[in-house]
Coordinates of C-alpha atoms in Angstrom, one line a residue:
Chain C
G268 CA 5.9 -60.2 18.2
D269 CA 6.3 -63.9 18.3
S270 CA 5.3 -65.4 21.7
V271 CA 4.2 -68.5 23.5
T272 CA 1.5 -68.6 26.2
Q273 CA 1.0 -71.6 28.4
M274 CA -1.2 -72.2 31.4
E275 CA 0.1 -71.1 34.7
G276 CA 1.0 -73.6 37.3
P277 CA 1.5 -75.2 39.5
V278 CA -0.6 -78.1 38.4
T279 CA -1.0 -80.9 41.0
L280 CA -2.5 -84.2 40.1
S281 CA -2.8 -87.6 41.6
E282 CA -1.0 -90.5 40.0
E283 CA -2.8 -92.0 37.0
A284 CA -4.8 -88.9 36.4
F285 CA -5.2 -87.3 32.9
L286 CA -3.0 -84.4 32.1
T287 CA -3.5 -81.4 29.9
I288 CA -1.2 -78.4 29.8
N289 CA -2.5 -75.7 27.4
C290 CA -0.2 -73.9 25.0
T291 CA -1.0 -71.3 22.4
Y292 CA 1.3 -69.3 20.2
T293 CA 1.6 -66.2 18.1
A294 CA 4.0 -66.2 15.2
T295 CA 4.5 -64.1 12.1
G296 CA 5.6 -67.1 10.1
Y297 CA 5.0 -70.8 10.2
P298 CA 6.8 -72.1 13.3
S299 CA 7.9 -75.5 14.5
L300 CA 6.6 -76.3 18.0
F301 CA 8.2 -78.1 20.9
W302 CA 7.6 -79.3 24.4
Y303 CA 10.6 -79.3 26.7
V304 CA 10.8 -80.8 30.2
Q305 CA 13.1 -79.7 33.0
Y306 CA 13.6 -82.0 36.0
P307 CA 14.7 -80.4 39.3
G308 CA 18.2 -79.0 39.1
E309 CA 18.7 -80.0 35.5
G310 CA 18.7 -78.5 32.0
L311 CA 16.0 -78.9 29.4
Q312 CA 15.3 -82.0 27.5
L313 CA 13.3 -82.1 24.3
L314 CA 10.1 -84.1 25.0
L315 CA 8.4 -83.9 21.6
K316 CA 8.1 -81.7 18.5
A317 CA 5.9 -81.0 15.5
T318 CA 6.8 -79.2 12.3
K319 CA 3.5 -78.6 10.5
A320 CA -0.2 -78.4 10.9
D321 CA -1.9 -81.6 12.2
D322 CA 1.4 -83.2 13.1
K323 CA 1.3 -85.1 16.3
G324 CA 4.4 -85.3 18.4
S325 CA 4.6 -88.1 21.0
N326 CA 7.1 -89.4 23.5
K327 CA 7.0 -91.3 26.8
G328 CA 3.2 -91.3 26.8
F329 CA 2.9 -87.6 26.1
E330 CA 1.3 -86.2 23.0
A331 CA 0.7 -82.8 21.4
T332 CA -1.0 -82.0 18.1
Y333 CA -0.1 -78.9 16.1
R334 CA -3.4 -77.1 15.5
K335 CA -2.9 -74.2 13.1
E336 CA -6.6 -73.1 13.2
T337 CA -6.4 -72.6 17.0
T338 CA -2.7 -71.8 17.1
S339 CA -2.3 -74.4 19.8
F340 CA -0.1 -77.2 20.9
H341 CA -1.6 -78.6 24.1
L342 CA 0.3 -81.3 25.9
E343 CA -1.6 -84.4 27.1
K344 CA -0.9 -87.6 28.9
G345 CA -3.5 -90.3 29.7
S346 CA -2.0 -91.5 33.0
V347 CA 0.6 -89.5 34.8
Q348 CA 3.3 -90.9 37.1
V349 CA 5.2 -89.4 40.1
S350 CA 8.3 -89.4 37.9
D351 CA 6.5 -86.9 35.5
S352 CA 6.8 -84.2 38.2
A353 CA 8.8 -81.5 36.5
V354 CA 8.5 -78.1 34.7
Y355 CA 7.2 -78.2 31.2
F356 CA 7.9 -75.5 28.6
C357 CA 6.1 -75.0 25.3
A358 CA 8.3 -73.4 22.7
L359 CA 8.6 -72.4 19.1
V360 CA 11.2 -71.8 16.5
L361 CA 10.4 -69.9 13.3
E362 CA 13.1 -71.5 11.2
Y363 CA 15.6 -74.1 12.2
S364 CA 18.9 -72.7 11.2
S365 CA 22.0 -72.0 13.2
A366 CA 20.8 -68.5 13.7
S367 CA 17.3 -69.3 15.0
K368 CA 16.4 -68.8 18.6
I369 CA 13.9 -70.7 20.6
I370 CA 11.0 -68.7 22.2
F371 CA 9.8 -70.3 25.4
G372 CA 6.6 -70.1 27.3
S373 CA 6.7 -69.3 30.9
G374 CA 6.7 -72.9 32.0
T375 CA 4.2 -75.0 33.9
R376 CA 5.3 -76.8 37.1
L377 CA 3.6 -80.2 37.4
S378 CA 3.5 -82.1 40.7
I379 CA 2.1 -85.7 40.9
R380 CA 1.0 -87.1 44.2
P381 CA 1.4 -90.8 44.8
Chain W
G194 CA 23.1 -88.5 20.6
A195 CA 24.3 -85.0 20.9
V196 CA 25.7 -84.0 24.3
V197 CA 26.4 -80.6 25.7
S198 CA 28.5 -80.3 28.8
Q199 CA 28.1 -77.3 31.0
H200 CA 30.6 -76.6 33.8
P201 CA 30.4 -75.9 36.7
S202 CA 27.0 -77.1 37.7
W203 CA 27.0 -74.7 40.6
V204 CA 29.2 -72.0 41.9
I205 CA 29.2 -69.6 44.8
C206 CA 31.2 -66.4 44.5
K207 CA 31.8 -63.2 46.4
S208 CA 30.3 -60.0 45.2
G209 CA 32.7 -58.1 42.9
T210 CA 34.4 -61.2 41.6
S211 CA 34.1 -62.7 38.1
V212 CA 32.8 -66.2 37.2
K213 CA 33.3 -68.1 34.0
I214 CA 30.9 -70.8 32.8
E215 CA 31.8 -73.2 30.1
C216 CA 29.6 -74.8 27.5
R217 CA 31.1 -77.7 25.4
S218 CA 29.5 -79.7 22.6
L219 CA 31.1 -83.1 23.2
D220 CA 30.4 -85.0 20.1
F221 CA 29.5 -82.4 17.5
Q222 CA 30.6 -79.0 16.2
A223 CA 28.4 -76.1 17.1
T224 CA 28.7 -73.0 15.1
T225 CA 26.0 -71.4 17.2
M226 CA 25.4 -71.6 20.9
F227 CA 22.8 -69.8 23.0
W228 CA 23.0 -68.5 26.5
Y229 CA 19.8 -68.4 28.7
R230 CA 19.1 -67.1 32.1
Q231 CA 16.3 -68.5 34.3
F232 CA 15.0 -66.9 37.4
P233 CA 13.3 -69.0 40.0
K234 CA 10.0 -70.4 38.8
Q235 CA 10.2 -68.4 35.6
S236 CA 10.9 -69.2 32.0
L237 CA 14.2 -69.1 30.1
M238 CA 15.2 -65.7 28.8
L239 CA 17.6 -65.6 25.9
M240 CA 20.6 -63.5 26.8
A241 CA 22.8 -63.8 23.7
T242 CA 23.5 -65.8 20.6
S243 CA 27.1 -66.9 20.3
N244 CA 28.7 -67.5 16.9
E245 CA 32.0 -69.2 16.5
G246 CA 34.7 -66.7 15.6
S247 CA 32.6 -63.6 15.8
K248 CA 31.0 -61.3 18.4
A249 CA 28.0 -62.5 20.2
T250 CA 24.6 -61.0 19.5
Y251 CA 23.0 -59.8 22.7
E252 CA 19.3 -59.5 23.4
Q253 CA 17.9 -56.1 24.3
G254 CA 18.5 -55.2 27.9
V255 CA 21.5 -57.6 28.4
E256 CA 24.7 -55.8 29.4
K257 CA 27.4 -57.0 27.0
D258 CA 30.2 -55.7 29.2
K259 CA 28.8 -57.5 32.2
F260 CA 28.1 -60.8 30.5
L261 CA 31.1 -61.5 28.3
I262 CA 30.7 -64.3 25.8
N263 CA 33.5 -66.0 23.9
H264 CA 33.0 -68.7 21.3
A265 CA 36.6 -69.3 20.3
S266 CA 36.1 -72.8 18.9
L267 CA 33.4 -75.0 17.3
T268 CA 33.0 -76.9 20.5
L269 CA 33.4 -74.3 23.3
S270 CA 31.6 -71.2 24.3
T271 CA 32.1 -69.4 27.6
L272 CA 30.0 -66.9 29.6
T273 CA 31.9 -64.7 32.1
V274 CA 29.8 -62.8 34.6
T275 CA 32.1 -59.9 35.5
S276 CA 31.9 -58.0 38.8
A277 CA 29.1 -60.2 40.0
H278 CA 26.5 -58.9 42.3
P279 CA 23.7 -60.7 44.2
E280 CA 21.2 -59.8 41.6
D281 CA 23.2 -61.8 39.1
S282 CA 22.4 -65.0 41.1
S283 CA 20.4 -67.2 38.7
F284 CA 20.4 -70.4 36.8
Y285 CA 22.3 -70.1 33.5
I286 CA 21.8 -72.6 30.7
C287 CA 23.5 -72.9 27.4
S288 CA 22.3 -74.5 24.2
A289 CA 24.2 -75.6 21.1
Y290 CA 22.7 -76.1 17.7
R291 CA 23.8 -79.1 15.6
V292 CA 23.7 -78.3 11.9
G293 CA 21.8 -80.8 9.8
E294 CA 19.6 -82.0 12.6
G295 CA 16.6 -79.8 11.9
I296 CA 14.4 -78.7 14.7
G297 CA 15.8 -81.5 16.9
G298 CA 19.3 -79.9 16.6
Y299 CA 19.1 -77.9 19.8
T300 CA 20.8 -79.5 22.8
F301 CA 20.9 -78.0 26.2
G302 CA 23.5 -78.1 28.9
S303 CA 22.5 -79.1 32.4
G304 CA 22.8 -75.6 33.7
T305 CA 24.9 -73.6 36.2
R306 CA 23.4 -72.3 39.4
L307 CA 25.3 -69.1 40.3
T308 CA 25.0 -67.7 43.8
V309 CA 26.6 -64.4 44.5
V310 CA 27.1 -63.6 48.2

């Protein structure tokens, strides 16, 4: 079935370090891909998205490129900040209609040390 | 932008009682809303898809008689946890889909932390 696999956490980095969180997917169709962020005690916020191969989503210094050949959508940031500490979820949607459900990865907890 | 309000943000209830959680789309109509459950340090598990004016579609393994979902209007869906037990303690999050927004059309509520004692 359709699924999302992302690297297990927690990931702990020092401020200004380079971040990569790996995400790969399995889908029967041609999905759209997302990264969501969840800050402590809050709901999910859409961080970035991509709808087709080679698309690059970007927001707040984060980037992810839709790689169809490797079925991946890795999240990267060149210089992380303490405020980036949160849980990050990779997700896919097969077709964006009112009946589509989002399939989430297991989440990766990121902690940034000052 | 689209805003989804979820209420209450946290609730503590006694075992055996029922708890209702509301999910409202404040500035758009949502024909479809989704209810998720999140265990500590785990991902979100879809419980059910709620369609306005019709019965909810439950995911496999979710007890429909225990988790009652009502989507009576285009801006409100409710999840009622009936006869709650400590194992129902969890973080519940709703999501509403805004038609016409494409893949950016999913907006999440801020979640409800339920603790059953």
